[in-house]
Short mmCIF file of C-alpha atoms and ligand atoms in Angstrom, two decimals:
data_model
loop_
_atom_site.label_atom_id
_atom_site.label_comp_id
_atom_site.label_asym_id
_atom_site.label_seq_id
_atom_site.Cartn_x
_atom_site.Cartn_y
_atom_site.Cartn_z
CA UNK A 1 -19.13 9.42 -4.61
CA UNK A 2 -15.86 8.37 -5.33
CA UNK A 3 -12.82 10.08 -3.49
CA UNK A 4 -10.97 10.36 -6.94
CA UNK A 5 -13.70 12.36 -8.02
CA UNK A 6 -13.92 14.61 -4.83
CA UNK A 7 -10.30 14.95 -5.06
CA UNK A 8 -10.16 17.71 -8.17
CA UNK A 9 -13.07 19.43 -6.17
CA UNK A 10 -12.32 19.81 -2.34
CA UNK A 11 -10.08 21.94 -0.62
CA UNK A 12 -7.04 19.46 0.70
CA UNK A 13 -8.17 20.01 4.49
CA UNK A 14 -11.73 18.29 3.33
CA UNK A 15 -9.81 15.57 1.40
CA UNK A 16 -7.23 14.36 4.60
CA UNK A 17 -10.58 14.60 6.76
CA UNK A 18 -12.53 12.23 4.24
CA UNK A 19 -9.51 10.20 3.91
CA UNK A 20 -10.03 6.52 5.36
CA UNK A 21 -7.97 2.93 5.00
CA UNK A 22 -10.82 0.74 2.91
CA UNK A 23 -10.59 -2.41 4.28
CA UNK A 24 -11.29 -6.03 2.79
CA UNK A 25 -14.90 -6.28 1.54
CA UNK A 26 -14.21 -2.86 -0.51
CA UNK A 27 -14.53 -3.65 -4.30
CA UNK A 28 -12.06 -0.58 -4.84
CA UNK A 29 -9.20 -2.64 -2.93
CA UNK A 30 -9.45 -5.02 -5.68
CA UNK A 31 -8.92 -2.17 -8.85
CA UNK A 32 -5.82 -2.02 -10.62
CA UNK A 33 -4.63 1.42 -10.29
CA UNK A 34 -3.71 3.69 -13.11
CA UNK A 35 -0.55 5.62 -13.64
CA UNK A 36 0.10 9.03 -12.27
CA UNK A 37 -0.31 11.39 -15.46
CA UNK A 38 1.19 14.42 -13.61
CA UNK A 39 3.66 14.39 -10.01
CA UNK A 40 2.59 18.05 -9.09
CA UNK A 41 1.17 19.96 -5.74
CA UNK A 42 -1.80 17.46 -5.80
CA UNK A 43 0.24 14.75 -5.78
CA UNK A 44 2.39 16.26 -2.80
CA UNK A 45 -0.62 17.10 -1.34
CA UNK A 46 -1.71 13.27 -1.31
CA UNK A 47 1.62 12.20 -0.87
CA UNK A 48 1.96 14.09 3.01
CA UNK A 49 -2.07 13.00 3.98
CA UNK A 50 -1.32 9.38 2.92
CA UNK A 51 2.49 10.07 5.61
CA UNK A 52 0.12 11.23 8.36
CA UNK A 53 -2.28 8.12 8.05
CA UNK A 54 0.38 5.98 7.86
CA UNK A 55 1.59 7.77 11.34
CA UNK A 56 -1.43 8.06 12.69
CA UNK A 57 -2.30 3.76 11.99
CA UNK A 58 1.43 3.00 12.94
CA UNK A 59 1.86 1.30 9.58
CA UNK A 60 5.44 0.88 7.50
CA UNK A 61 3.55 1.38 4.26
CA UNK A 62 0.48 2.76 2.45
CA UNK A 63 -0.81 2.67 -1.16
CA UNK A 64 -3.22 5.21 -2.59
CA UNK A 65 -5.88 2.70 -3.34
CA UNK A 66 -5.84 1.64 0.26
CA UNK A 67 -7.17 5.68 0.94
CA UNK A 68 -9.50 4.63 -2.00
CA UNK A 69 -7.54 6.46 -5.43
CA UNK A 70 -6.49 4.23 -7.49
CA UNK A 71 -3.21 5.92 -8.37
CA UNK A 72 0.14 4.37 -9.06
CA UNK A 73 1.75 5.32 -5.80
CA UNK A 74 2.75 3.86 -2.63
CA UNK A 75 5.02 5.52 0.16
CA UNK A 76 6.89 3.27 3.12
CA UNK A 77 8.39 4.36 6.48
CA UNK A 78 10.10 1.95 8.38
CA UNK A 79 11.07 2.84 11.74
CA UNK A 80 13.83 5.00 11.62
CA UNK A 81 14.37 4.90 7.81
CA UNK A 82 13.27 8.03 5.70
CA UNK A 83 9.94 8.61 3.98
CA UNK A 84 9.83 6.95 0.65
CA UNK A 85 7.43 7.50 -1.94
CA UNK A 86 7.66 5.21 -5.33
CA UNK A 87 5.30 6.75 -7.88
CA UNK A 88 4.62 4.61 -11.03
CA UNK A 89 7.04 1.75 -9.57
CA UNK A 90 8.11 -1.35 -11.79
CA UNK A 91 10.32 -4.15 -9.88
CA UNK A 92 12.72 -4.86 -12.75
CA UNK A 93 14.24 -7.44 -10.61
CA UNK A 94 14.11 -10.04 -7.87
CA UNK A 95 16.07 -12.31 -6.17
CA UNK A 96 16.09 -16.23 -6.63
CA UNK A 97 16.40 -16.97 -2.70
CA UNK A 98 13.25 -16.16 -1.15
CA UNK A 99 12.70 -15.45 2.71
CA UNK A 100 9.27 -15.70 4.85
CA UNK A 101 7.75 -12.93 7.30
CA UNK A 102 4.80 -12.37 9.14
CA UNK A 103 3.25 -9.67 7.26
CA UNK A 104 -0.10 -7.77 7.64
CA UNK A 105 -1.83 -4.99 6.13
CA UNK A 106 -3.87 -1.51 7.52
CA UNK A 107 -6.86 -2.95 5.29
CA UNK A 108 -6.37 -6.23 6.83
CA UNK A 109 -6.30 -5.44 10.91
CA UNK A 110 -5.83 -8.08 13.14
CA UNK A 111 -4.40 -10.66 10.81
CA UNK A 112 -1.04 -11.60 9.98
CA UNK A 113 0.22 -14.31 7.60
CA UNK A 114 3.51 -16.27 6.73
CA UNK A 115 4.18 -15.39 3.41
CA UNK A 116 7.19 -16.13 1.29
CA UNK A 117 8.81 -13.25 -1.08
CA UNK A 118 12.28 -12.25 -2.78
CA UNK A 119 14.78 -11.72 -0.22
CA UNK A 120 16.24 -8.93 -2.67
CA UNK A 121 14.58 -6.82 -5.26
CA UNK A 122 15.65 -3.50 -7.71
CA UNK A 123 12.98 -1.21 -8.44
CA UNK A 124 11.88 1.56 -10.45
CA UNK A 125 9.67 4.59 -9.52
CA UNK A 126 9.52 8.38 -9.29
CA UNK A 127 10.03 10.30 -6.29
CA UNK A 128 7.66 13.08 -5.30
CA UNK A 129 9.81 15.60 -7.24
CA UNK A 130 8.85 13.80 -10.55
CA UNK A 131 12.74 12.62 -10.44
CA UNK A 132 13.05 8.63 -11.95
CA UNK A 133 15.56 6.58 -9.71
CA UNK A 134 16.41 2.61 -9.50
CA UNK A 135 17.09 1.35 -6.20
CA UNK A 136 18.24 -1.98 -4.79
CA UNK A 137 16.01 -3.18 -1.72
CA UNK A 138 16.88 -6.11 0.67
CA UNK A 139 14.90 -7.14 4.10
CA UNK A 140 11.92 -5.41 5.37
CA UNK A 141 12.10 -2.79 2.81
CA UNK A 142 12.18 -5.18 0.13
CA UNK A 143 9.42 -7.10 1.24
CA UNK A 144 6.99 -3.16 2.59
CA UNK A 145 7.76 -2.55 -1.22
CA UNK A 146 6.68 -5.55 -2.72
CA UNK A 147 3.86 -5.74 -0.83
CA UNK A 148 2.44 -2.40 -1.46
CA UNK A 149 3.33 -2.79 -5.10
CA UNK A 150 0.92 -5.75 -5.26
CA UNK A 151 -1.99 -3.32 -3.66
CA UNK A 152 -1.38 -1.50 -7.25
CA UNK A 153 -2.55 -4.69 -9.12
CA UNK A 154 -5.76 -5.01 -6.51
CA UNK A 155 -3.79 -8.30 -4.67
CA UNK A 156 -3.44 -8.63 -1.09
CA UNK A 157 -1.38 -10.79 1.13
CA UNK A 158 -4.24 -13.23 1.98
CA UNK A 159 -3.90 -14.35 -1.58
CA UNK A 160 -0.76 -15.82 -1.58
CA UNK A 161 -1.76 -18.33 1.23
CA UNK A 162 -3.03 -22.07 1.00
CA UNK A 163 -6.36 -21.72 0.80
CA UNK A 164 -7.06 -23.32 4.06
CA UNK A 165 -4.87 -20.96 5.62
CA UNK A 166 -6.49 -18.15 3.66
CA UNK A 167 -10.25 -18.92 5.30
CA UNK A 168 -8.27 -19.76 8.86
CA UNK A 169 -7.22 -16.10 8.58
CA UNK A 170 -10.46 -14.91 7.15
CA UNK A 171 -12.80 -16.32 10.16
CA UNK A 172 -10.09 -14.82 12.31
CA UNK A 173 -10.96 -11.53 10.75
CA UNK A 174 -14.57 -11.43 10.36
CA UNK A 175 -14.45 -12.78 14.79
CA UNK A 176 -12.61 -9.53 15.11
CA UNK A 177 -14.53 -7.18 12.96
CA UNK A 178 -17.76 -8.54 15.25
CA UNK A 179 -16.26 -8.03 18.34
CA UNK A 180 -15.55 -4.60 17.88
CA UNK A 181 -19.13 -3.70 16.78
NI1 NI B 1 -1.26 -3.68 2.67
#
């Protein structure tokens, strides 16, 4: 059954325990998400199990489809930067000058690829309070947030490379997966 579902049912302590990263291969990865209807307690309540995943995996950034509910929402921590959640985000604006990064993903362990976004970029969103707010983003944060805003339209970082690179990456991935088994 689908989390989402479970989600209006289960106590929250049931919910963080059932809560795992999907990686590639899941179909829900590749969902658009909808927007948030209503930024109440069971949003906060999502909002603080998606923080101690992120924790937990050691990642800068999480989106709710990556936990499998396909919500509008994605929160970042960067090292020593504050929690941030953006909840029905729009980028408004990017840069022209565009910088490269080796980026990965917690649904994509093991891999990392070179990939080339806005150095700069102003966004839109709702905080956890259900309070609107534009901010200007530059560096890593710029690049976490653009990033986990393209989880929200079911894209991932692998699609952005040269296709060659892409399977390189892939074959990389699926070696890994194996070896762990
Ligand atoms: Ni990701």
């Amino acid at each position: 059954m689908r989390l989402i579902i479970l989600f209006n049912y289960l106590p929250f302590i049931l919910i963080l325990l059932l809560m795992r990263i999907l990686t590639l291969g899941s179909e829900t990865l590749r969902e658009k998400s909808a927007p948030v209807k209503n930024i109440d307690g069971e949003t906060n309540k999502l909002l603080t199990g998606m923080f101690e995943i992120l924790d937990k995996h050691g990642g800068v950034g999480l989106a709710a489809i990556q936990v499998g509910l396909p919500l509008r929402l994605f929160i970042t921590k960067i090292g020593n930067d504050t929690q941030r959640v953006f909840i029905n985000p729009s980028i408004i604006e990017t840069s022209e000058e565009l910088t490269g990064y080796e980026e990965g993903c917690l649904s994509l362990p093991g891999i990392w690829g070179n990939i080339m976004r806005p150095k700069m970029i102003r966004v839109q969103a709702w905080n956890e309070k259900g309070k609107p707010f534009t901010m200007d983003a530059d560096g890593i944060l710029a690049r976490v947030i653009q990033h986990e805003y393209d989880h929200l339209g079911g894209a991932l970082f692998i699609d952005k490379l040269s296709e060659g690179k892409r399977e390189q990456l892939l074959k990389k991935y699926e070696k890994l997966k194996k070896s762990k088994k």
